[in-house]
XYZ file of C-alpha atoms in Angstrom:
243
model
C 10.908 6.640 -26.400
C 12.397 8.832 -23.791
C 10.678 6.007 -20.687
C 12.374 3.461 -22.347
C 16.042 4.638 -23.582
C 16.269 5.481 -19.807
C 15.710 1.884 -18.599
C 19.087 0.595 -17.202
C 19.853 -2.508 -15.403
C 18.330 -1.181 -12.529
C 15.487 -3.382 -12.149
C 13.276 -0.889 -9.767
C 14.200 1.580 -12.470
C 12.732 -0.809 -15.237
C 9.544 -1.840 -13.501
C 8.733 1.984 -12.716
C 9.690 3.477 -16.212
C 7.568 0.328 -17.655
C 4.466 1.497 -15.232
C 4.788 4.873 -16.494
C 4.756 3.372 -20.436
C 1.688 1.773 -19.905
C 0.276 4.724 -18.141
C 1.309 6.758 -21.051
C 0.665 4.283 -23.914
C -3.281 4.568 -21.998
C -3.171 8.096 -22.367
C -2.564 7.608 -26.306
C -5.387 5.187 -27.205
C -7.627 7.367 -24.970
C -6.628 11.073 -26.254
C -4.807 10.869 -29.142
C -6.399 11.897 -32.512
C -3.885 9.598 -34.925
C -5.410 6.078 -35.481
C -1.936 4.877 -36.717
C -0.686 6.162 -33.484
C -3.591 4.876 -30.919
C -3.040 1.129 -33.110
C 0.422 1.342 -32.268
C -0.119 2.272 -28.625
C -2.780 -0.287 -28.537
C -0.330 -3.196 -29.461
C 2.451 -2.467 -27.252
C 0.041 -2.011 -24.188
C -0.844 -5.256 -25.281
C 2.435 -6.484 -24.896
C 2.936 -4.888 -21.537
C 0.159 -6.293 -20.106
C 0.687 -9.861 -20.873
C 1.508 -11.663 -17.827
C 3.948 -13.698 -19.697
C 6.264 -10.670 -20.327
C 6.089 -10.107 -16.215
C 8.490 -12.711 -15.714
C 11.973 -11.965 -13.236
C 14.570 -10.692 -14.394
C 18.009 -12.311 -14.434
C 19.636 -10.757 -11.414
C 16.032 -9.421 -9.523
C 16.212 -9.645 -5.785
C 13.224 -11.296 -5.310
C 13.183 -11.044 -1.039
C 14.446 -7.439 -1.496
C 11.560 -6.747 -4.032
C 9.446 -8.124 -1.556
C 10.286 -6.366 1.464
C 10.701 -2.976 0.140
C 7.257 -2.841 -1.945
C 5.107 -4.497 1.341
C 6.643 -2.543 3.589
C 5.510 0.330 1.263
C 1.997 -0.898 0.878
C 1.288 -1.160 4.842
C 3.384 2.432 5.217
C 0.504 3.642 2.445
C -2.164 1.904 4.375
C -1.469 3.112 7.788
C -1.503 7.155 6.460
C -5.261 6.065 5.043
C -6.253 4.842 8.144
C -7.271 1.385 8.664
C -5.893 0.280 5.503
C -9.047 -1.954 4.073
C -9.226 1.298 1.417
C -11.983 0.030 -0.935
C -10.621 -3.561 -1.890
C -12.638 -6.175 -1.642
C -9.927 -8.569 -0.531
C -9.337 -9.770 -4.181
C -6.135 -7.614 -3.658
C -7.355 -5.592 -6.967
C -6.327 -2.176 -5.572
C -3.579 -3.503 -3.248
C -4.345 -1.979 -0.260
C -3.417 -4.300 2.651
C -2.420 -7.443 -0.141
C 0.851 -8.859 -0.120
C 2.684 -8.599 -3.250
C 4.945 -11.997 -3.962
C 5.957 -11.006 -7.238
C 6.638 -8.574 -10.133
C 3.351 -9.658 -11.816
C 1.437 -9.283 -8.763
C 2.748 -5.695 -8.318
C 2.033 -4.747 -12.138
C -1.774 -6.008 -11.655
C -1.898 -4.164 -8.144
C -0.283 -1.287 -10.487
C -2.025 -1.156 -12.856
C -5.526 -1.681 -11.839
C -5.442 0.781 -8.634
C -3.958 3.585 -11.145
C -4.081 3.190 -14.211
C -7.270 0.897 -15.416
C -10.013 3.097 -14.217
C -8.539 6.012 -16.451
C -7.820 3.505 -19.481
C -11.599 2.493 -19.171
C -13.438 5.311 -18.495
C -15.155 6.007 -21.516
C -16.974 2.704 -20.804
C -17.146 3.318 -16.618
C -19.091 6.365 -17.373
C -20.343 5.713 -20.880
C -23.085 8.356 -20.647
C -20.933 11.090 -19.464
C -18.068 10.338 -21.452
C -20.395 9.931 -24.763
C -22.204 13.441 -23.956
C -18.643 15.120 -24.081
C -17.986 14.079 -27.408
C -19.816 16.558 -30.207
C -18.875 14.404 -33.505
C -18.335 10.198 -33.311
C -14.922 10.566 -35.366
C -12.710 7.114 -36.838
C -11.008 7.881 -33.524
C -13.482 7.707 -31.237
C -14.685 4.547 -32.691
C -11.087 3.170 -32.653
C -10.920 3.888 -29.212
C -14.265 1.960 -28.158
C -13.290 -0.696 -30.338
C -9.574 -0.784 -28.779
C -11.174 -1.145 -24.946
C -13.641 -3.617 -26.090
C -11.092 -6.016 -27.611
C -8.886 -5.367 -24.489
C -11.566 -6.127 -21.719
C -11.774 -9.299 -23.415
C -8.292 -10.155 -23.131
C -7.243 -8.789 -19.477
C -10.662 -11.078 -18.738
C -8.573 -14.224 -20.183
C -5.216 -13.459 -19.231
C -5.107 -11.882 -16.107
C -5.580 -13.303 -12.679
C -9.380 -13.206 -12.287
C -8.437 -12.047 -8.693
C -7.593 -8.755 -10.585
C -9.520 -8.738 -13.828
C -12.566 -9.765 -12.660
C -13.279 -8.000 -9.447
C -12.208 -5.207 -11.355
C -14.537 -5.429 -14.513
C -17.161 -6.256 -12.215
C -16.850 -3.510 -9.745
C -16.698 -0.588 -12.408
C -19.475 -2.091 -14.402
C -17.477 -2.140 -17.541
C -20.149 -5.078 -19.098
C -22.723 -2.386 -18.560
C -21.224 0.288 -20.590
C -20.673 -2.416 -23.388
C -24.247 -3.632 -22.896
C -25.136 0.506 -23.555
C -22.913 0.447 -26.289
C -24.603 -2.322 -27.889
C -27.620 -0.220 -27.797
C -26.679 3.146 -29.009
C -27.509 3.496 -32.915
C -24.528 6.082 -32.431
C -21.901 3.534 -33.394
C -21.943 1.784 -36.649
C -22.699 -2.067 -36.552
C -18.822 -3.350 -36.627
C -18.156 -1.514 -33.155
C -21.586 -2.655 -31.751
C -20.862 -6.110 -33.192
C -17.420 -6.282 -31.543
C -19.384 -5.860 -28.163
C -21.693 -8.511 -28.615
C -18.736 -10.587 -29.516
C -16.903 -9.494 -25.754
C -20.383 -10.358 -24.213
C -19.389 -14.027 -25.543
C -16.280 -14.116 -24.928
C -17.310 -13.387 -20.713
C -20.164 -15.953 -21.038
C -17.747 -18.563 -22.386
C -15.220 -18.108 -19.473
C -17.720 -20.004 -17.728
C -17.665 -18.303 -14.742
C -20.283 -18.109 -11.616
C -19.526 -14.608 -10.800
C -19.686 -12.920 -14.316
C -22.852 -14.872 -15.129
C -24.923 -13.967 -11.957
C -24.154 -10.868 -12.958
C -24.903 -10.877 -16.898
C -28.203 -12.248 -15.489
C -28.739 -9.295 -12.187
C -28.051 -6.346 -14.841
C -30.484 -8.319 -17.761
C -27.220 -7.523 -19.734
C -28.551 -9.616 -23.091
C -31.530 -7.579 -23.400
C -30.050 -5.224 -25.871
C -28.248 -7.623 -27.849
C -31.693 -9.496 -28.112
C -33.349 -6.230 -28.766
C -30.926 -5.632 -32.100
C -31.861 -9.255 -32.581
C -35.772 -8.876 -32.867
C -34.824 -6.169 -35.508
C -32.418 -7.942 -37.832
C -33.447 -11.768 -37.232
C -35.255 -12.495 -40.809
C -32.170 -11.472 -42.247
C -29.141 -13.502 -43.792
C -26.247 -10.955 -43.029
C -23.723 -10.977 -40.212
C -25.363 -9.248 -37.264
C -27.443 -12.332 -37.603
C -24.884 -14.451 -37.737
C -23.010 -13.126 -34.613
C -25.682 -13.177 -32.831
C -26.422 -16.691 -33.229
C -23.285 -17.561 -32.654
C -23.561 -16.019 -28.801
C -27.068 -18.052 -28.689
C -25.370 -21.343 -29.705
């Protein structure tokens, strides 16, 4: 509440204090113990992160914007060096990309320092699972939550952004191990088959070599051996990905 009653109409005031809400909203679904909190948090990161709310302002200096934030950037990547950092020239971590526009510098944003923490339970799925002594509703909220929000960042964002970055941190593996672990109960696991889907269905080269490299179906064909003779909805979704 504080990030946004401070918003004036500054707008390098507004597109900082709405960085830091996402950041903090993040923190929330990640940490938080209330579910009626994390759903709430959930939904307005949503909102955030929709590229159609990352529209100009009335008023925004769009040559100062871009001036000030480039110059920035290629300040940042001169004190690093050479500047190429670890990017891949998708401009995901917006080292040594321009930035044309205030959706362009959320993405940038966002996915250089904020995603990786957001999605860590699913970057390091192993490590993060092995910290956590008892699978509470919360826990399973939160897998859900990430699940349901690598599908939409995969449809909404830029794949310039979304995908390289998906890709990179091998966030269809963790759901692929996720799909697999008898941990979670069969609505979660279900939820990741449905993700798996939603990639293939995107039709794209780049995520399908890869669903192919990292045998990613295997466990979702593995649960299928087990549950195929019967009429019930893991069957169901799964067929549904087959067909």
């Amino acid at each position: 509440k504080n990030v946004v009653d401070s918003q004036d109409d500054n707008n390098d005031i507004d597109i900082d204090d709405n960085l830091s809400l996402i950041s903090i909203l993040s923190n929330v679904v990640i940490n938080e113990d209330d579910i009626g909190l994390k759903i709430q948090s959930f939904e307005a990161l949503k909102i955030l992160l929709d590229p159609d709310n990352l529209l100009y302002n009335e008023g925004f200096d769009k040559d100062d914007f871009e001036f000030r934030y480039n110059n920035n950037n290629n300040n940042n990547n001169a004190n690093n060096g050479n500047g190429n950092g670890n990017g891949n020239g998708n401009g995901n971590n917006g080292n040594g990309n321009k930035c044309n526009n205030i959706q362009d510098y959320y993405m940038i944003q966002f996915y250089d320092k904020i995603a990786k923490k957001l999605f860590n339970p699913l970057i390091n799925f192993e490590e993060s699972l092995s910290k956590i002594n008892l699978l509470t509703k919360s826990e399973i909220f939160k897998y859900q939550k990430l699940v349901e929000l690598i599908s939409f960042i995969s449809n909404e964002h830029s794949r310039d952004y979304s995908r390289s970055f998906i890709l990179e941190n091998n966030l269809l593996v963790g759901i692929s191990k996720l799909i697999s672990n008898l941990k979670f109960p069969l609505q979660l696991r279900l939820s990741a088959i449905r993700c798996i889907k939603f990639i293939i269905l995107l039709d794209d080269e780049f995520y399908t070599r890869y669903i192919i490299k990292f045998n990613l179906l295997n466990s979702t064909m593995e649960f299928f051996n087990k549950i195929n003779n019967i009429n019930n909805l893991s069957n169901s979704t799964i067929l549904n990905l087959l067909y």
